[in-house]
Amino acid sequence: MSLIFKAHHLVSKVDIEFALPDQTCTVVFGPSGSGKTSLLRAIAGLSSPLAVTTLALNEVDISQLPPHRRPTVLSAQNAALFPHLTVQQNLVYGLNRREGRASDLNPIVEGLGIAALLARMPSSLSGGEAQRVALGRALLANPAWLLLDEPLTNLDQNARRHIVKFLNHWRKQNRMSVLYVTHDIPEALALANQVMTLTDGKIIKFGSPDILLGYQDPQQELSSVLSAHLSRHHKDDNLSELLIEGNRLLIPEVSTLDTTQPLYLQIAAKDVSLALERPERTSILNLLRCTIASIDTSGRTGATITLNLGSQQLLAKITRRSVRELDLRVGQEVWAQIKGVSLQT
Amino acid sequence: MTTVIAAANMTLDVLTTTLKLASITTLILLFVSPPIAWWLSRGHSWSRSIVEAVVALPLVLPPTVLGFYLLIFFAPDTVVGQTWQTLTGSPLSFSFSALVIGSVIYSIPFVVQPLQSAFQHIPMGTLESAASLGATPLDRFLSIVMPLCKRSFITAACLGFAHTVGEFGVVLMIGGNIPGETQVLSIALFDSVERLNFAEAHAVAGGLLVFSLAVLISLYRLNPANAQPSWVSR
């Protein structure tokens, strides 16, 4: 075990402790105000409501070291670039002060797609560009532990996916350990060796990315995460067939050929509709036979239906009127029609 | 002819003394003020309020009050006066060194306050990033704070310099108006008027007026009121 952390929260009075293996990526998940940022700041040595009692890296106590002497680099969510320095000067700030390698500059600049920005001043960058530069600056400092606090929030899905892929490749190649805070399930699933979910400063769950299955973030759009396996590719349709609890699911072709690794799917609850009988002649490809586990009609107009699909759970958001007209009851068998799936490979 | 040359020499002496005093004072202030301003800019506490009030005191206190206390303080029979005498072999009161000490105290708010205000506007996150990227506190000050507050440093230096050139009460009390040693422009002006030498008075007064105006105009050119301060990030 390489990073051992124990602390006491001075405000909420809860204790937190965990141990993380070296050279892994741990994703910290949880709603706003759950203490994710405080946790990273405490590890980096910045002021935080967490009073650290133990912080050891490879059995060396670093809890008393000032931030600049810790083997950690924290990149904050707001990028916090140095406004008087160009992008290039920002990038090498940590490289020159820590054990960075000048030869990393080109691959990182390429990987993050910021080559065209090098001569610009931070004030001329968009939020997404600034975040890329901040991530590059942190990577170039080449820390043993990289602490990233929602580093990609201002980027669109496509760019985010691309950068997550690069980050994953880079951290493995350079044997960097990463602690990554995010709200985004696909991002978490793509990066994580293990996941920690926090609520009110407490670790609610800790373990393999599987723990995100069925995770509900009150601040995000309601969605469910399911685990599936690749079955085969339908080359002519550019579709891949997945198996999820014995059910067939077709999604846009995935690049992987590995049929043993689990693939994680995120399905928004509003993209799931229900039918009492198997719908015939429909354009929707994905139909899953489920059992209703619970019906929550406490929402103003909508109802949230929890469906059992083998051992996994799928959420559907439909109107209360539909619940009444279809006369849905717990235990009933229904067909779930899936309109959209997002998958991270 | 000789009187004209003597007068010119005297004026030159006064000018040299004044500029030397202002330069040395400004230089000392630029070393003394940033740590005080930095400490004052990082939070509020009783001790900070007290120090802030002491630093601002010369703004409201009649300079003669400050000069009077310094005079008492610097007298040869006090601990300060005696220590100085032992260390340097000459008395402190009515010396150029006494003027420098007095001027530093008198002008300190003009240097500390612009710096304090600039330091307060540096976002915490910027400094934390620098720290996390491996910059020591001194490195952070030199590589982040100084460049971000460049204009404020120039403003502070100009204000400190100009204010020292313009001081009267403190210098009169502790300097004693000794030509070539402690006589500065503002006192020379007072002398000229007392001797009814209005031509000389006009030269000195006009010179100080033009100088002060020039300093202020260049400061306002440097920091236009409607321009964004240089530290503002996105």
Coordinates of N, CA and C in Angstrom, one line a residue, chain A residues 28-250:
Chain A
V28 N -12.4 9.7 -7.2 CA -13.2 10.2 -6.1 C -14.5 10.7 -6.6
F29 N -15.6 10.2 -6.2 CA -16.9 10.5 -6.7 C -17.8 11.0 -5.6
G30 N -18.7 11.9 -6.0 CA -19.6 12.3 -4.9 C -20.2 13.6 -5.3
P31 N -21.4 14.0 -4.6 CA -22.0 15.2 -4.9 C -21.2 16.4 -4.4
S32 N -21.5 17.6 -4.9 CA -20.8 18.8 -4.5 C -21.0 18.9 -3.0
G33 N -19.9 19.4 -2.4 CA -19.9 19.6 -0.9 C -19.7 18.3 -0.2
S34 N -19.4 17.2 -0.9 CA -19.2 16.0 -0.1 C -17.8 15.8 0.4
G35 N -16.9 16.8 0.1 CA -15.6 16.8 0.7 C -14.5 16.3 -0.3
K36 N -14.8 16.2 -1.6 CA -13.8 15.7 -2.5 C -12.6 16.6 -2.6
T37 N -12.9 17.9 -2.8 CA -11.8 18.9 -2.9 C -11.0 19.0 -1.6
S38 N -11.7 19.0 -0.5 CA -11.0 19.1 0.8 C -10.0 18.0 0.9
L39 N -10.4 16.8 0.4 CA -9.5 15.6 0.5 C -8.3 15.8 -0.3
L40 N -8.4 16.3 -1.5 CA -7.2 16.5 -2.4 C -6.3 17.6 -1.8
R41 N -6.9 18.7 -1.3 CA -6.2 19.8 -0.7 C -5.4 19.3 0.5
A42 N -6.0 18.4 1.4 CA -5.3 17.9 2.5 C -4.1 17.1 2.1
I43 N -4.2 16.3 1.1 CA -3.1 15.5 0.6 C -2.0 16.4 0.1
A44 N -2.4 17.4 -0.6 CA -1.4 18.3 -1.3 C -0.8 19.3 -0.3
G45 N -1.3 19.3 1.0 CA -0.7 20.2 2.0 C -1.3 21.6 2.0
L46 N -2.4 21.8 1.3 CA -3.1 23.1 1.3 C -4.1 23.2 2.4
S47 N -4.5 24.4 2.8 CA -5.4 24.5 3.9 C -6.7 23.8 3.6
S48 N -7.3 23.1 4.6 CA -8.4 22.2 4.4 C -9.1 21.9 5.7
P49 N -10.4 21.7 5.7 CA -11.1 21.4 7.0 C -10.7 20.1 7.5
L50 N -9.9 19.3 6.8 CA -9.5 18.0 7.3 C -8.2 18.1 8.1
A51 N -8.2 17.7 9.3 CA -7.0 17.6 10.1 C -6.4 16.3 9.9
V52 N -5.2 16.3 9.2 CA -4.6 15.0 8.8 C -3.9 14.4 10.0
T53 N -4.1 13.2 10.3 CA -3.4 12.5 11.4 C -2.3 11.6 10.8
T54 N -2.6 11.0 9.7 CA -1.6 10.2 9.0 C -1.6 10.4 7.6
L55 N -0.4 10.7 7.0 CA -0.3 10.8 5.5 C 1.1 10.2 5.2
A56 N 1.1 9.1 4.6 CA 2.4 8.4 4.3 C 2.4 8.0 2.9
L57 N 3.5 8.3 2.2 CA 3.7 7.8 0.9 C 4.9 6.8 0.9
N58 N 4.7 5.6 0.5 CA 5.7 4.5 0.6 C 6.3 4.5 2.0
E59 N 5.5 4.6 3.0 CA 5.9 4.5 4.4 C 6.8 5.7 4.8
V60 N 6.8 6.8 4.0 CA 7.5 8.0 4.5 C 6.4 9.0 4.9
D61 N 6.5 9.5 6.1 CA 5.5 10.5 6.6 C 5.7 11.8 5.9
I62 N 4.7 12.3 5.2 CA 4.8 13.6 4.5 C 3.8 14.6 5.1
S63 N 3.2 14.2 6.2 CA 2.1 15.1 6.7 C 2.6 16.4 7.2
Q64 N 3.8 16.5 7.5 CA 4.3 17.8 8.0 C 5.0 18.7 7.0
L65 N 5.1 18.1 5.7 CA 5.9 18.9 4.7 C 5.0 20.0 4.1
P66 N 5.6 21.1 3.8 CA 4.9 22.1 3.1 C 4.5 21.7 1.6
P67 N 3.5 22.3 1.0 CA 3.1 21.8 -0.3 C 4.2 21.6 -1.3
H68 N 5.2 22.6 -1.4 CA 6.2 22.5 -2.4 C 7.2 21.4 -2.2
R69 N 7.2 20.8 -1.0 CA 8.1 19.7 -0.8 C 7.5 18.3 -0.8
R70 N 6.2 18.3 -1.0 CA 5.5 17.0 -1.1 C 5.6 16.4 -2.5
P71 N 5.6 15.1 -2.6 CA 5.7 14.5 -4.0 C 4.3 14.5 -4.6
T72 N 3.5 15.6 -4.4 CA 2.2 15.6 -5.0 C 2.0 16.9 -5.8
V73 N 1.2 16.9 -6.8 CA 0.9 18.1 -7.5 C -0.6 18.2 -7.6
L74 N -1.2 19.3 -7.2 CA -2.7 19.4 -7.3 C -3.0 20.4 -8.4
S75 N -3.9 20.0 -9.3 CA -4.4 20.9 -10.3 C -5.9 21.2 -10.0
A76 N -6.2 22.4 -9.7 CA -7.5 22.8 -9.2 C -8.5 22.9 -10.4
Q77 N -9.8 22.9 -10.1 CA -10.8 22.9 -11.1 C -10.8 24.1 -11.9
N78 N -10.5 25.3 -11.3 CA -10.5 26.5 -12.0 C -9.2 26.8 -12.8
A79 N -8.4 25.8 -13.0 CA -7.2 25.9 -13.7 C -6.1 26.8 -13.0
A80 N -6.4 28.0 -12.5 CA -5.5 28.8 -11.8 C -4.2 29.0 -12.5
L81 N -4.3 29.3 -13.8 CA -3.0 29.6 -14.6 C -2.4 30.9 -14.1
F82 N -1.1 31.1 -14.3 CA -0.5 32.3 -13.9 C -0.7 33.4 -15.0
P83 N -1.5 34.4 -14.7 CA -1.9 35.3 -15.7 C -0.8 36.1 -16.4
H84 N 0.4 36.2 -15.8 CA 1.4 37.0 -16.4 C 2.4 36.2 -17.3
L85 N 2.1 34.9 -17.3 CA 3.0 34.0 -18.1 C 2.3 33.5 -19.3
T86 N 3.0 33.2 -20.4 CA 2.4 32.6 -21.6 C 2.0 31.2 -21.3
V87 N 1.3 30.6 -22.2 CA 0.9 29.2 -22.0 C 2.2 28.3 -21.8
Q88 N 3.1 28.5 -22.7 CA 4.4 27.8 -22.7 C 5.1 28.0 -21.3
Q89 N 5.2 29.2 -20.8 CA 5.8 29.5 -19.5 C 5.0 28.8 -18.4
N90 N 3.7 28.8 -18.5 CA 2.9 28.2 -17.5 C 3.2 26.7 -17.5
L91 N 3.3 26.1 -18.7 CA 3.5 24.6 -18.8 C 4.8 24.2 -18.1
V92 N 5.9 25.0 -18.3 CA 7.2 24.6 -17.7 C 7.4 25.0 -16.3
Y93 N 6.4 25.8 -15.7 CA 6.7 26.3 -14.4 C 7.0 25.2 -13.4
G94 N 6.2 24.1 -13.4 CA 6.4 23.0 -12.5 C 7.6 22.1 -12.9
L95 N 7.7 22.0 -14.2 CA 8.8 21.2 -14.8 C 10.1 21.6 -14.3
N96 N 10.3 22.9 -14.3 CA 11.6 23.5 -13.9 C 11.8 23.4 -12.4
R97 N 10.8 23.3 -11.6 CA 10.9 23.3 -10.2 C 10.8 21.9 -9.6
R98 N 10.2 21.0 -10.3 CA 10.2 19.6 -9.8 C 11.0 18.7 -10.7
E99 N 10.9 17.4 -10.5 CA 11.7 16.6 -11.4 C 11.0 16.3 -12.7
G100 N 10.7 17.3 -13.4 CA 10.1 17.1 -14.8 C 11.1 16.9 -15.8
R101 N 10.7 16.4 -17.0 CA 11.6 16.2 -18.1 C 11.2 17.0 -19.3
A102 N 12.2 17.8 -19.8 CA 11.9 18.7 -20.9 C 11.4 17.9 -22.1
S103 N 11.8 16.7 -22.2 CA 11.4 15.8 -23.4 C 9.9 15.5 -23.3
D104 N 9.3 15.7 -22.2 CA 7.9 15.4 -22.1 C 7.0 16.5 -22.7
L105 N 7.6 17.6 -22.9 CA 6.8 18.8 -23.4 C 6.1 18.5 -24.7
N106 N 6.8 18.0 -25.7 CA 6.1 17.8 -27.0 C 5.0 16.8 -26.9
P107 N 5.3 15.6 -26.4 CA 4.2 14.6 -26.4 C 3.0 15.1 -25.6
I108 N 3.2 15.8 -24.5 CA 2.0 16.3 -23.7 C 1.3 17.4 -24.4
V109 N 2.0 18.3 -25.1 CA 1.4 19.4 -25.8 C 0.6 18.8 -27.0
E110 N 1.1 17.8 -27.6 CA 0.4 17.1 -28.7 C -0.8 16.3 -28.2
G111 N -0.6 15.6 -27.1 CA -1.6 14.7 -26.5 C -2.8 15.5 -26.1
L112 N -2.6 16.7 -25.6 CA -3.7 17.6 -25.0 C -4.2 18.5 -26.1
G113 N -3.6 18.5 -27.3 CA -4.0 19.4 -28.4 C -3.9 20.9 -28.1
I114 N -2.8 21.3 -27.5 CA -2.6 22.7 -27.1 C -1.4 23.3 -27.8
A115 N -0.9 22.7 -28.9 CA 0.3 23.2 -29.6 C 0.0 24.6 -30.1
A116 N -1.2 24.9 -30.6 CA -1.5 26.2 -31.1 C -1.6 27.3 -30.1
L117 N -1.6 26.9 -28.8 CA -1.8 27.9 -27.8 C -0.6 28.4 -27.1
L118 N 0.6 27.8 -27.4 CA 1.8 28.0 -26.6 C 2.2 29.5 -26.4
A119 N 2.0 30.3 -27.4 CA 2.4 31.7 -27.3 C 1.3 32.6 -26.7
R120 N 0.1 32.1 -26.4 CA -1.0 32.9 -26.0 C -0.9 33.2 -24.5
M121 N -1.6 34.2 -24.0 CA -1.7 34.5 -22.6 C -3.0 33.9 -22.1
P122 N -2.9 33.5 -20.8 CA -4.1 32.8 -20.2 C -5.4 33.6 -20.4
S123 N -5.4 34.9 -20.3 CA -6.6 35.7 -20.4 C -7.3 35.5 -21.7
S124 N -6.6 35.0 -22.8 CA -7.2 34.8 -24.1 C -7.7 33.4 -24.3
L125 N -7.6 32.5 -23.3 CA -8.0 31.2 -23.5 C -9.5 30.9 -23.0
S126 N -10.1 30.0 -23.7 CA -11.5 29.6 -23.2 C -11.3 28.7 -22.0
G127 N -12.4 28.5 -21.3 CA -12.4 27.7 -20.1 C -11.8 26.3 -20.3
G128 N -12.2 25.7 -21.5 CA -11.7 24.4 -21.8 C -10.2 24.4 -22.1
E129 N -9.8 25.4 -22.9 CA -8.4 25.5 -23.2 C -7.5 25.7 -21.9
A130 N -8.0 26.5 -21.0 CA -7.3 26.8 -19.8 C -7.1 25.5 -19.0
Q131 N -8.2 24.6 -19.0 CA -8.1 23.4 -18.3 C -7.1 22.4 -18.9
R132 N -7.1 22.4 -20.2 CA -6.1 21.5 -20.9 C -4.7 22.0 -20.5
V133 N -4.4 23.3 -20.5 CA -3.1 23.8 -20.1 C -2.8 23.5 -18.7
A134 N -3.8 23.6 -17.8 CA -3.5 23.3 -16.4 C -3.2 21.8 -16.2
L135 N -3.9 21.0 -16.9 CA -3.6 19.6 -16.9 C -2.2 19.3 -17.4
G136 N -1.8 19.9 -18.5 CA -0.5 19.7 -19.0 C 0.6 20.2 -18.1
R137 N 0.3 21.3 -17.4 CA 1.3 21.9 -16.5 C 1.5 20.9 -15.3
A138 N 0.4 20.3 -14.8 CA 0.5 19.3 -13.7 C 1.3 18.1 -14.2
L139 N 1.0 17.6 -15.4 CA 1.6 16.4 -15.9 C 3.1 16.6 -16.1
L140 N 3.5 17.8 -16.6 CA 4.9 18.1 -16.8 C 5.7 18.2 -15.5
A141 N 5.0 18.5 -14.4 CA 5.7 18.5 -13.2 C 6.2 17.1 -12.7
N142 N 5.5 16.1 -13.4 CA 5.9 14.7 -13.2 C 5.9 14.3 -11.7
P143 N 4.8 14.5 -11.0 CA 4.8 14.1 -9.6 C 4.6 12.6 -9.4
A144 N 4.9 12.1 -8.3 CA 4.6 10.7 -8.0 C 3.1 10.5 -7.9
W145 N 2.5 11.5 -7.2 CA 1.0 11.5 -7.1 C 0.4 12.7 -7.7
L146 N -0.4 12.5 -8.7 CA -1.1 13.6 -9.3 C -2.5 13.7 -8.8
L147 N -2.9 14.9 -8.3 CA -4.2 15.1 -7.7 C -5.0 16.0 -8.7
L148 N -6.0 15.5 -9.3 CA -6.8 16.3 -10.3 C -8.2 16.5 -9.8
D149 N -8.6 17.8 -9.7 CA -9.9 18.1 -9.2 C -10.8 18.6 -10.3
E150 N -11.6 17.7 -10.8 CA -12.5 18.0 -11.9 C -11.8 18.7 -13.0
P151 N -10.8 18.1 -13.6 CA -10.0 18.8 -14.5 C -10.6 19.0 -15.9
L152 N -11.7 18.4 -16.2 CA -12.2 18.5 -17.6 C -13.6 19.0 -17.7
T153 N -14.1 19.7 -16.7 CA -15.5 20.1 -16.6 C -15.9 21.1 -17.7
N154 N -14.9 21.8 -18.3 CA -15.3 22.8 -19.3 C -15.1 22.3 -20.7
L155 N -14.9 21.0 -20.8 CA -14.6 20.4 -22.2 C -15.9 19.7 -22.6
D156 N -16.1 19.6 -24.0 CA -17.2 18.9 -24.4 C -16.9 17.4 -24.4
Q157 N -18.0 16.6 -24.5 CA -17.8 15.1 -24.4 C -16.7 14.5 -25.2
N158 N -16.6 15.0 -26.5 CA -15.6 14.4 -27.4 C -14.2 14.7 -26.9
A159 N -14.0 15.9 -26.6 CA -12.6 16.3 -26.2 C -12.3 15.6 -24.9
R160 N -13.3 15.5 -24.0 CA -13.1 14.9 -22.7 C -12.7 13.4 -22.9
R161 N -13.3 12.7 -23.8 CA -13.1 11.3 -24.0 C -11.6 11.2 -24.5
H162 N -11.2 12.1 -25.5 CA -9.9 12.0 -26.1 C -8.8 12.3 -25.0
I163 N -9.1 13.2 -24.1 CA -8.1 13.6 -23.1 C -8.0 12.5 -22.0
V164 N -9.1 12.0 -21.7 CA -9.1 10.9 -20.7 C -8.3 9.7 -21.2
K165 N -8.4 9.4 -22.5 CA -7.6 8.3 -23.1 C -6.1 8.6 -23.0
F166 N -5.8 9.9 -23.3 CA -4.4 10.3 -23.3 C -3.8 10.2 -21.9
L167 N -4.6 10.7 -20.9 CA -4.2 10.7 -19.5 C -4.0 9.3 -19.0
N168 N -4.9 8.4 -19.4 CA -4.8 7.0 -19.0 C -3.5 6.4 -19.5
H169 N -3.2 6.7 -20.8 CA -2.0 6.1 -21.4 C -0.8 6.7 -20.7
W170 N -0.8 8.0 -20.5 CA 0.4 8.7 -20.0 C 0.7 8.3 -18.5
R171 N -0.3 8.1 -17.7 CA -0.1 7.8 -16.3 C 0.5 6.3 -16.2
K172 N 0.0 5.5 -17.1 CA 0.5 4.1 -17.1 C 2.0 4.1 -17.6
Q173 N 2.2 4.8 -18.7 CA 3.6 4.8 -19.2 C 4.6 5.4 -18.2
N174 N 4.1 6.4 -17.5 CA 5.1 7.1 -16.6 C 4.9 6.7 -15.1
R175 N 4.1 5.6 -14.9 CA 3.9 5.0 -13.6 C 3.5 6.1 -12.6
M176 N 2.6 6.9 -13.0 CA 2.1 8.0 -12.1 C 0.9 7.5 -11.3
S177 N 0.8 7.8 -10.1 CA -0.4 7.5 -9.4 C -1.4 8.7 -9.4
V178 N -2.6 8.5 -9.6 CA -3.6 9.6 -9.8 C -4.7 9.5 -8.9
L179 N -5.1 10.6 -8.3 CA -6.4 10.8 -7.6 C -7.2 11.7 -8.3
Y180 N -8.4 11.3 -8.8 CA -9.1 12.1 -9.8 C -10.5 12.3 -9.3
V181 N -10.9 13.6 -9.2 CA -12.2 13.9 -8.7 C -13.1 14.2 -9.9
T182 N -14.3 13.6 -10.0 CA -15.2 13.9 -11.1 C -16.6 13.7 -10.7
H183 N -17.5 14.2 -11.5 CA -18.9 14.0 -11.4 C -19.4 13.0 -12.5
D184 N -18.5 12.8 -13.5 CA -18.8 12.1 -14.7 C -18.6 10.6 -14.7
I185 N -19.7 9.9 -14.8 CA -19.5 8.4 -14.7 C -18.6 7.8 -15.8
P186 N -18.9 8.2 -17.1 CA -18.0 7.6 -18.1 C -16.5 7.9 -17.9
E187 N -16.2 9.1 -17.4 CA -14.9 9.5 -17.1 C -14.3 8.6 -16.0
A188 N -15.1 8.4 -15.0 CA -14.7 7.6 -13.9 C -14.4 6.2 -14.3
L189 N -15.3 5.6 -15.1 CA -15.2 4.3 -15.5 C -14.0 4.1 -16.4
A190 N -13.7 5.1 -17.2 CA -12.5 4.9 -18.2 C -11.2 5.0 -17.4
L191 N -11.1 5.7 -16.3 CA -9.8 5.9 -15.7 C -9.6 5.0 -14.5
A192 N -10.6 4.6 -13.8 CA -10.4 4.1 -12.4 C -9.9 2.7 -12.3
N193 N -8.9 2.5 -11.5 CA -8.6 1.2 -11.0 C -9.5 0.9 -9.8
Q194 N -9.7 2.0 -9.0 CA -10.7 1.8 -7.9 C -11.4 3.2 -7.7
V195 N -12.6 3.1 -7.1 CA -13.5 4.2 -7.0 C -13.8 4.4 -5.5
M196 N -13.9 5.7 -5.1 CA -14.3 6.0 -3.7 C -15.4 6.9 -3.9
T197 N -16.5 6.6 -3.2 CA -17.6 7.6 -3.3 C -17.8 8.2 -1.9
L198 N -17.9 9.6 -1.9 CA -18.0 10.3 -0.7 C -19.4 11.0 -0.5
T199 N -19.9 11.0 0.7 CA -21.1 11.8 1.0 C -20.9 12.4 2.4
D200 N -21.0 13.7 2.5 CA -20.8 14.4 3.7 C -19.5 14.1 4.4
G201 N -18.5 14.0 3.6 CA -17.1 13.8 4.1 C -16.8 12.3 4.5
K202 N -17.8 11.4 4.3 CA -17.6 10.0 4.7 C -17.4 9.2 3.4
I203 N -16.6 8.2 3.5 CA -16.5 7.2 2.4 C -17.7 6.3 2.5
I204 N -18.5 6.3 1.4 CA -19.7 5.5 1.4 C -19.4 4.1 0.8
K205 N -18.6 4.2 -0.3 CA -18.2 3.0 -1.0 C -16.8 3.1 -1.4
F206 N -16.1 2.0 -1.4 CA -14.7 2.0 -1.9 C -14.4 0.7 -2.5
G207 N -14.0 0.7 -3.7 CA -13.7 -0.6 -4.4 C -13.5 -0.5 -5.9
S208 N -13.7 -1.6 -6.6 CA -13.6 -1.6 -8.0 C -14.6 -0.7 -8.6
P209 N -14.4 -0.3 -9.9 CA -15.4 0.6 -10.5 C -16.8 0.0 -10.5
D210 N -17.0 -1.3 -10.3 CA -18.4 -1.8 -10.2 C -19.2 -1.1 -9.2
I211 N -18.6 -0.5 -8.1 CA -19.5 0.1 -7.1 C -20.3 1.3 -7.7
L212 N -19.9 1.8 -8.9 CA -20.6 2.9 -9.4 C -21.9 2.4 -10.1
L213 N -22.1 1.0 -10.2 CA -23.3 0.5 -10.8 C -24.5 0.9 -10.0
G214 N -25.4 1.5 -10.6 CA -26.6 2.0 -9.9 C -26.4 3.3 -9.1
Y215 N -25.2 3.9 -9.3 CA -24.9 5.1 -8.6 C -25.8 6.3 -9.0
Q216 N -26.3 7.0 -8.0 CA -27.2 8.1 -8.3 C -26.6 9.4 -7.7
D217 N -26.3 10.3 -8.6 CA -25.8 11.6 -8.1 C -27.0 12.6 -8.1
P218 N -27.4 13.1 -7.0 CA -28.6 13.9 -6.9 C -28.4 15.2 -7.8
Q219 N -27.2 15.6 -8.1 CA -27.0 16.8 -8.9 C -26.9 16.6 -10.4
Q220 N -26.8 15.3 -10.7 CA -26.7 15.0 -12.2 C -28.0 14.5 -12.6
E221 N -28.1 14.4 -13.9 CA -29.3 13.8 -14.5 C -29.3 12.3 -14.0
L222 N -30.5 11.9 -13.7 CA -30.6 10.5 -13.2 C -30.2 9.5 -14.2
S223 N -29.3 8.6 -13.9 CA -28.9 7.6 -14.8 C -28.5 6.4 -14.1
S224 N -28.4 5.2 -14.8 CA -27.9 4.0 -14.1 C -26.7 3.5 -14.9
V225 N -25.8 2.9 -14.2 CA -24.6 2.3 -14.8 C -24.8 0.8 -14.8
L226 N -24.6 0.1 -15.9 CA -24.6 -1.3 -15.9 C -23.4 -1.9 -16.5
S227 N -23.1 -3.1 -16.1 CA -21.9 -3.7 -16.6 C -22.3 -4.8 -17.7
A228 N -21.6 -4.8 -18.8 CA -21.9 -5.8 -19.9 C -20.6 -6.4 -20.4
H229 N -20.8 -7.4 -21.3 CA -19.6 -7.9 -21.9 C -19.8 -7.9 -23.4
L230 N -18.7 -7.8 -24.1 CA -18.8 -7.8 -25.6 C -19.1 -9.2 -26.0
S231 N -20.0 -9.3 -27.0 CA -20.4 -10.7 -27.5 C -19.8 -10.8 -28.9
R232 N -20.2 -9.9 -29.8 CA -19.6 -9.9 -31.1 C -19.8 -8.6 -31.9
H233 N -19.1 -8.5 -33.0 CA -19.3 -7.2 -33.8 C -20.2 -7.5 -35.0
H234 N -21.1 -6.6 -35.3 CA -21.8 -6.7 -36.6 C -21.2 -5.7 -37.5
K235 N -20.2 -6.1 -38.3 CA -19.4 -5.2 -39.1 C -20.2 -4.4 -40.1
D236 N -21.1 -5.0 -40.8 CA -21.8 -4.3 -41.8 C -22.7 -3.2 -41.3
D237 N -23.2 -3.3 -40.1 CA -24.0 -2.3 -39.5 C -23.2 -1.3 -38.6
N238 N -21.9 -1.6 -38.5 CA -21.1 -0.8 -37.5 C -21.7 -0.9 -36.1
L239 N -22.1 -2.0 -35.7 CA -22.7 -2.2 -34.4 C -21.9 -3.2 -33.6
S240 N -21.9 -3.1 -32.3 CA -21.3 -4.2 -31.5 C -22.5 -4.8 -30.6
E241 N -22.4 -6.1 -30.5 CA -23.4 -6.7 -29.7 C -22.9 -7.0 -28.3
L242 N -23.5 -6.5 -27.3 CA -23.1 -6.8 -25.9 C -24.1 -7.7 -25.2
L243 N -23.6 -8.4 -24.2 CA -24.5 -9.2 -23.4 C -24.6 -8.6 -22.0
I244 N -25.8 -8.4 -21.6 CA -26.0 -7.8 -20.3 C -27.1 -8.7 -19.6
E245 N -26.6 -9.5 -18.6 CA -27.4 -10.4 -17.9 C -28.2 -11.3 -18.9
G246 N -27.5 -11.8 -19.9 CA -28.2 -12.7 -20.8 C -29.0 -12.0 -21.9
N247 N -29.2 -10.6 -21.8 CA -29.9 -9.9 -22.8 C -28.9 -9.3 -23.8
R248 N -29.4 -9.2 -25.1 CA -28.6 -8.7 -26.2 C -28.8 -7.2 -26.2
L249 N -27.7 -6.5 -26.4 CA -27.8 -5.0 -26.5 C -26.9 -4.6 -27.7
L250 N -27.4 -3.8 -28.6 CA -26.6 -3.3 -29.7 C -26.2 -1.9 -29.5

